[in-house]
Amino acid sequence: MPKSWTDDAPEPMVLQEHAHLEDPISYRIKKRILGVPLNRHSLSHQRLSKTHALGILSSDCISSSAYGSEQILLALIPMFGLAAFNILMPMTAVVLAVLVIVTFSYREVVSIYTKSGGAYVVSRDNFGPVIAQIAAVALMLDYIVTVAIQSAAGVDAIISTFNNLQPWKLEMTILVIVILTFMNLRGVKEAGAAFAFPTYFFAGSLAVVFGMGIFRSINGTLPKLDTNVDGVIPIGHSQGLFTVAAIFILLRAFANGGSSLTGLEAISDGVSLFRTPEGVNARRTLVIMSSILATLVFGISYFAHAMWTMPFESGTPTVISQIAKGALGNSLFGGAFFYVVQAATMLILFTGANTAYNGFPYLVNFVATDGFLPRQLTKRGHRLAFSNGIFLLAGSAILLALATKASVEHLVAFYALGVFTGFSLTGYGMAKRAHGLRDKGWQIKYGINMLSGVVSTVIVVIFAIVKFTEGAWIIIAITPILVVLLLRLNRQYRKEQAALRVTEAKARRTSISRHDVTVLIDNVDIATVGSVRYARSLNPRHLTAVHFVIDDQRADAISADWAKNPALSDVTLQMIDCPDRRLPNAAVDYAIRATASQDVELTLLLPRRSYSRFLGKVLHDQTAEAIAAPISQLSRVVATIIPFDVEKILDSDPLVESRIAPVEVVTKTKQVPLPKLQNPQSGPISHYNENILPISNATWRKRAHVRGQVTAIRTAPSGGAPRVDVEVWDTTGGITLQFLGRREIAGLDVGSTICAEGMVGETEGSLTILNPSYEIVI
């Protein structure tokens, strides 16, 4: 085009329009269901305050208190009868002691691993990738069980209030999992706003129940429930505690009670969700969470002991619902508040299931980033959530619910084993780290973490033994299989990376001394002409067209059409016999002959005509892909498929031209008013323009002060003159900032906001500000 200083040059313009493809119907449906896509630059705003974090990440742990004491009684009462209520409180005290030990260990984890923590990262950093995969598999299985068991327990809370819903328990559980999946696909911020409240609602409602219970206990009106009612579990007879059978049942009860501690690791897995400073906020939230959990577990066990609340074989009514009804009494307030407690219990159990939706996707993202799971699990979806991880979690939880018919008692057999495996590896890993660094106070850190590891290991052994026949054997059997699969997947990834690694010898071969291009044709049409046009742009030494002859009449017709087309008059057409009609073999044979000389490299261009999805497969073959696959295995040969969309040509539906508008960033930030915009013609030309202009008002050969978002950064080749081109857009258009003599702009990234001021020039018809003064907006 004419240069800007000549009289006949068009006046340069701001960058205004780009071509956009029309959204397919699948994307429009997703947009309607999930909402508008979030800008990736808003990711830093998708963080949680301590209030939201406590509600989301601690709900799994706190909700476990709703059934932990009941699971202890389920193990004790058939063996020890009513004496089980006297054993309940000492057993609860042991469980809470374990809680304190593990909490102190995880305080160190969240303080040190502020970007990502948990058993996986701690094991990886301190024991290597193999041991880390044991932690990864254990935690992944536990998160899956968490969704299933918490959803089922929440449905039990509903059925405890409305008994006629019992036949629909499985369907209701699956529906809950589907709803949780949908809410989390919309993004962490939306899920946080919805799920922060139930944690406080549950704790507050139980505080009222405990307060009423204490009041009624003091004045002697706290009821002792009838233990001989239909549907309760069988009541055993009192016996000694030191027989082999009794010790086994005590260990089983302790393992059941250990389910109250599940979810304690969720905060360490989600440290990166916290607002800065992440470590301090996560540490405080962890302590608050453990304190609330300890209070609730102790309170429920105490009132179960005081009121003799019996678990039922069907699972409903639950122990916590019996405690609420007995402590609140039959008054108008008590009867009404009972439904409030049941609603709070239901919500906290559902939010407990939701915690896994925050921990599991981040965990598999860490593992996939390390190359032990498919890379698809590292991709963020429409609303910045790890959508593939969410779908994997939901699908696995639904299958588990179907297999166990959503029975909490059966699901407990799968529970806690993975969590305490993670606790063990975390404790040992942090102890090793403290011993290796030997910084100030390392002896205390070493002792706490080693104690946590040993205690957790003992619990794993107990759980594996006493729960083996109830389903723990499945976890024990599947864990090593999954670990081996993860290691084999990583080995495959490493082989692929080694094959693609750029060696010093390969790095030097960046230029081609003799480059030939061949276009494989089976017709003379617009696709062929377009391919030849592209071939000329490659500046080959020799440009040849090749047709593999499988039909003599068709070959003659192609030769005639080729000779009559003036656009192809300078391109040699070569006919090669293909008697067995195996086109891929013929193409490979031709490529080998063409590259017999070691200094020749060949590019094969394959025009591919794309038709409608259904009729295209019926009416046309897919030869280009079949030829390109074996060609890619040859050295010094490249197969390039050039697509031509015939369906679009038939529809005459061009690309939709639309102005690019920045994607809205959903965030609550303080709006800083911009200076009043000035008409560029209203002021005299000066050496500095103070007022910020819309980019569309920038005028050639005048100074402009603009502000916008960086959408592209181009740097000059390392072997050329230093230069950085920065493309900046606002809602009115785009302009290029050109920095000469520099190879980078410190602190400037794609997506940053920048203010720049300088004289407006032009480059190839577009407005450019050369070496502007600038300020990066934080």
mmCIF file of N, CA and C in Angstrom, residues 40-41 706-715 723-729 735-739 742-756 769 771-778:
data_model
loop_
_atom_site.group_PDB
_atom_site.id
_atom_site.type_symbol
_atom_site.label_atom_id
_atom_site.label_comp_id
_atom_site.label_asym_id
_atom_site.label_seq_id
_atom_site.Cartn_x
_atom_site.Cartn_y
_atom_site.Cartn_z
ATOM 1 N N ARG A 40 -10.660 -14.959 31.613
ATOM 2 C CA ARG A 40 -9.606 -15.617 32.398
ATOM 3 C C ARG A 40 -8.855 -14.643 33.286
ATOM 4 N N HIS A 41 -8.871 -13.338 32.930
ATOM 5 C CA HIS A 41 -8.172 -12.357 33.753
ATOM 6 C C HIS A 41 -8.939 -12.047 35.044
ATOM 7 N N VAL A 706 -3.935 7.314 25.783
ATOM 8 C CA VAL A 706 -4.949 6.266 25.706
ATOM 9 C C VAL A 706 -4.785 5.289 26.861
ATOM 10 N N ARG A 707 -5.864 4.571 27.095
ATOM 11 C CA ARG A 707 -5.858 3.546 28.147
ATOM 12 C C ARG A 707 -6.657 2.353 27.632
ATOM 13 N N GLY A 708 -6.127 1.150 27.812
ATOM 14 C CA GLY A 708 -6.838 -0.033 27.343
ATOM 15 C C GLY A 708 -6.202 -1.305 27.847
ATOM 16 N N GLN A 709 -6.747 -2.407 27.359
ATOM 17 C CA GLN A 709 -6.276 -3.737 27.768
ATOM 18 C C GLN A 709 -5.346 -4.295 26.705
ATOM 19 N N VAL A 710 -4.244 -4.879 27.158
ATOM 20 C CA VAL A 710 -3.270 -5.475 26.250
ATOM 21 C C VAL A 710 -3.823 -6.803 25.743
ATOM 22 N N THR A 711 -3.996 -6.890 24.423
ATOM 23 C CA THR A 711 -4.533 -8.125 23.830
ATOM 24 C C THR A 711 -3.477 -8.939 23.107
ATOM 25 N N ALA A 712 -2.337 -8.333 22.753
ATOM 26 C CA ALA A 712 -1.286 -9.085 22.054
ATOM 27 C C ALA A 712 0.047 -8.384 22.271
ATOM 28 N N ILE A 713 1.107 -9.174 22.393
ATOM 29 C CA ILE A 713 2.473 -8.660 22.525
ATOM 30 C C ILE A 713 3.334 -9.406 21.506
ATOM 31 N N ARG A 714 4.001 -8.658 20.621
ATOM 32 C CA ARG A 714 4.884 -9.258 19.613
ATOM 33 C C ARG A 714 6.310 -8.788 19.863
ATOM 34 N N THR A 715 7.231 -9.718 19.928
ATOM 35 C CA THR A 715 8.635 -9.383 20.120
ATOM 36 C C THR A 715 9.411 -9.753 18.860
ATOM 37 N N ARG A 723 12.721 -5.022 19.380
ATOM 38 C CA ARG A 723 11.480 -4.281 19.210
ATOM 39 C C ARG A 723 10.340 -5.046 19.857
ATOM 40 N N VAL A 724 9.451 -4.310 20.486
ATOM 41 C CA VAL A 724 8.259 -4.913 21.091
ATOM 42 C C VAL A 724 7.046 -4.139 20.590
ATOM 43 N N ASP A 725 6.072 -4.841 20.019
ATOM 44 C CA ASP A 725 4.805 -4.252 19.596
ATOM 45 C C ASP A 725 3.715 -4.718 20.554
ATOM 46 N N VAL A 726 2.973 -3.765 21.110
ATOM 47 C CA VAL A 726 1.920 -4.070 22.073
ATOM 48 C C VAL A 726 0.595 -3.586 21.502
ATOM 49 N N GLU A 727 -0.339 -4.502 21.330
ATOM 50 C CA GLU A 727 -1.659 -4.149 20.814
ATOM 51 C C GLU A 727 -2.591 -3.886 21.983
ATOM 52 N N VAL A 728 -3.182 -2.688 22.002
ATOM 53 C CA VAL A 728 -4.016 -2.255 23.129
ATOM 54 C C VAL A 728 -5.413 -1.931 22.607
ATOM 55 N N TRP A 729 -6.421 -2.398 23.325
ATOM 56 C CA TRP A 729 -7.820 -2.179 22.930
ATOM 57 C C TRP A 729 -8.608 -1.585 24.082
ATOM 58 N N ILE A 735 -5.123 0.098 19.115
ATOM 59 C CA ILE A 735 -3.966 0.838 18.619
ATOM 60 C C ILE A 735 -2.717 0.063 19.019
ATOM 61 N N THR A 736 -1.636 0.252 18.278
ATOM 62 C CA THR A 736 -0.385 -0.462 18.542
ATOM 63 C C THR A 736 0.619 0.481 19.181
ATOM 64 N N LEU A 737 1.224 0.027 20.289
ATOM 65 C CA LEU A 737 2.329 0.743 20.931
ATOM 66 C C LEU A 737 3.616 0.057 20.496
ATOM 67 N N GLN A 738 4.541 0.827 19.935
ATOM 68 C CA GLN A 738 5.770 0.241 19.403
ATOM 69 C C GLN A 738 6.963 0.757 20.213
ATOM 70 N N PHE A 739 7.694 -0.183 20.829
ATOM 71 C CA PHE A 739 8.849 0.147 21.655
ATOM 72 C C PHE A 739 10.106 -0.335 20.926
ATOM 73 N N ARG A 742 13.987 -2.444 22.647
ATOM 74 C CA ARG A 742 13.662 -3.235 23.836
ATOM 75 C C ARG A 742 13.172 -4.611 23.391
ATOM 76 N N ARG A 743 13.444 -5.612 24.236
ATOM 77 C CA ARG A 743 12.984 -6.966 23.942
ATOM 78 C C ARG A 743 11.842 -7.387 24.871
ATOM 79 N N GLU A 744 11.588 -6.632 25.908
ATOM 80 C CA GLU A 744 10.472 -6.927 26.794
ATOM 81 C C GLU A 744 10.098 -5.681 27.566
ATOM 82 N N ILE A 745 8.867 -5.663 28.066
ATOM 83 C CA ILE A 745 8.385 -4.585 28.926
ATOM 84 C C ILE A 745 8.128 -5.217 30.283
ATOM 85 N N ALA A 746 8.954 -4.908 31.251
ATOM 86 C CA ALA A 746 8.856 -5.540 32.572
ATOM 87 C C ALA A 746 7.484 -5.289 33.183
ATOM 88 N N GLY A 747 6.853 -6.363 33.653
ATOM 89 C CA GLY A 747 5.567 -6.255 34.325
ATOM 90 C C GLY A 747 4.374 -6.224 33.399
ATOM 91 N N LEU A 748 4.608 -6.219 32.088
ATOM 92 C CA LEU A 748 3.500 -6.128 31.138
ATOM 93 C C LEU A 748 3.201 -7.521 30.577
ATOM 94 N N ASP A 749 1.954 -7.957 30.724
ATOM 95 C CA ASP A 749 1.519 -9.252 30.227
ATOM 96 C C ASP A 749 0.248 -9.073 29.415
ATOM 97 N N VAL A 750 -0.071 -10.082 28.625
ATOM 98 C CA VAL A 750 -1.349 -10.079 27.925
ATOM 99 C C VAL A 750 -2.471 -10.056 28.961
ATOM 100 N N GLY A 751 -3.405 -9.128 28.788
ATOM 101 C CA GLY A 751 -4.481 -8.968 29.754
ATOM 102 C C GLY A 751 -4.275 -7.809 30.703
ATOM 103 N N SER A 752 -3.041 -7.249 30.749
ATOM 104 C CA SER A 752 -2.782 -6.109 31.623
ATOM 105 C C SER A 752 -3.486 -4.862 31.085
ATOM 106 N N THR A 753 -3.671 -3.904 31.972
ATOM 107 C CA THR A 753 -4.216 -2.601 31.584
ATOM 108 C C THR A 753 -3.077 -1.588 31.574
ATOM 109 N N ILE A 754 -3.002 -0.787 30.518
ATOM 110 C CA ILE A 754 -1.883 0.134 30.361
ATOM 111 C C ILE A 754 -2.407 1.501 29.916
ATOM 112 N N CYS A 755 -1.783 2.552 30.438
ATOM 113 C CA CYS A 755 -1.986 3.908 29.959
ATOM 114 C C CYS A 755 -0.724 4.318 29.200
ATOM 115 N N ALA A 756 -0.892 4.905 28.012
ATOM 116 C CA ALA A 756 0.260 5.284 27.189
ATOM 117 C C ALA A 756 -0.010 6.632 26.541
ATOM 118 N N ILE A 769 1.682 4.243 18.147
ATOM 119 C CA ILE A 769 2.378 5.223 18.976
ATOM 120 C C ILE A 769 3.788 4.701 19.197
ATOM 121 N N ASN A 771 7.385 4.473 20.819
ATOM 122 C CA ASN A 771 8.100 4.718 22.081
ATOM 123 C C ASN A 771 7.312 5.636 23.013
ATOM 124 N N PRO A 772 6.107 5.252 23.378
ATOM 125 C CA PRO A 772 5.304 6.131 24.240
ATOM 126 C C PRO A 772 5.792 6.089 25.683
ATOM 127 N N SER A 773 5.462 7.117 26.441
ATOM 128 C CA SER A 773 5.559 7.015 27.890
ATOM 129 C C SER A 773 4.353 6.206 28.352
ATOM 130 N N TYR A 774 4.517 5.401 29.373
ATOM 131 C CA TYR A 774 3.429 4.490 29.724
ATOM 132 C C TYR A 774 3.388 4.254 31.226
ATOM 133 N N GLU A 775 2.255 3.743 31.668
ATOM 134 C CA GLU A 775 2.053 3.351 33.068
ATOM 135 C C GLU A 775 1.182 2.108 33.087
ATOM 136 N N ILE A 776 1.666 1.072 33.754
ATOM 137 C CA ILE A 776 0.895 -0.165 33.878
ATOM 138 C C ILE A 776 -0.059 -0.017 35.060
ATOM 139 N N VAL A 777 -1.344 -0.207 34.792
ATOM 140 C CA VAL A 777 -2.371 -0.029 35.815
ATOM 141 C C VAL A 777 -2.534 -1.334 36.580
ATOM 142 N N ILE A 778 -2.351 -1.276 37.887
ATOM 143 C CA ILE A 778 -2.470 -2.461 38.738
ATOM 144 C C ILE A 778 -3.895 -2.524 39.286
#
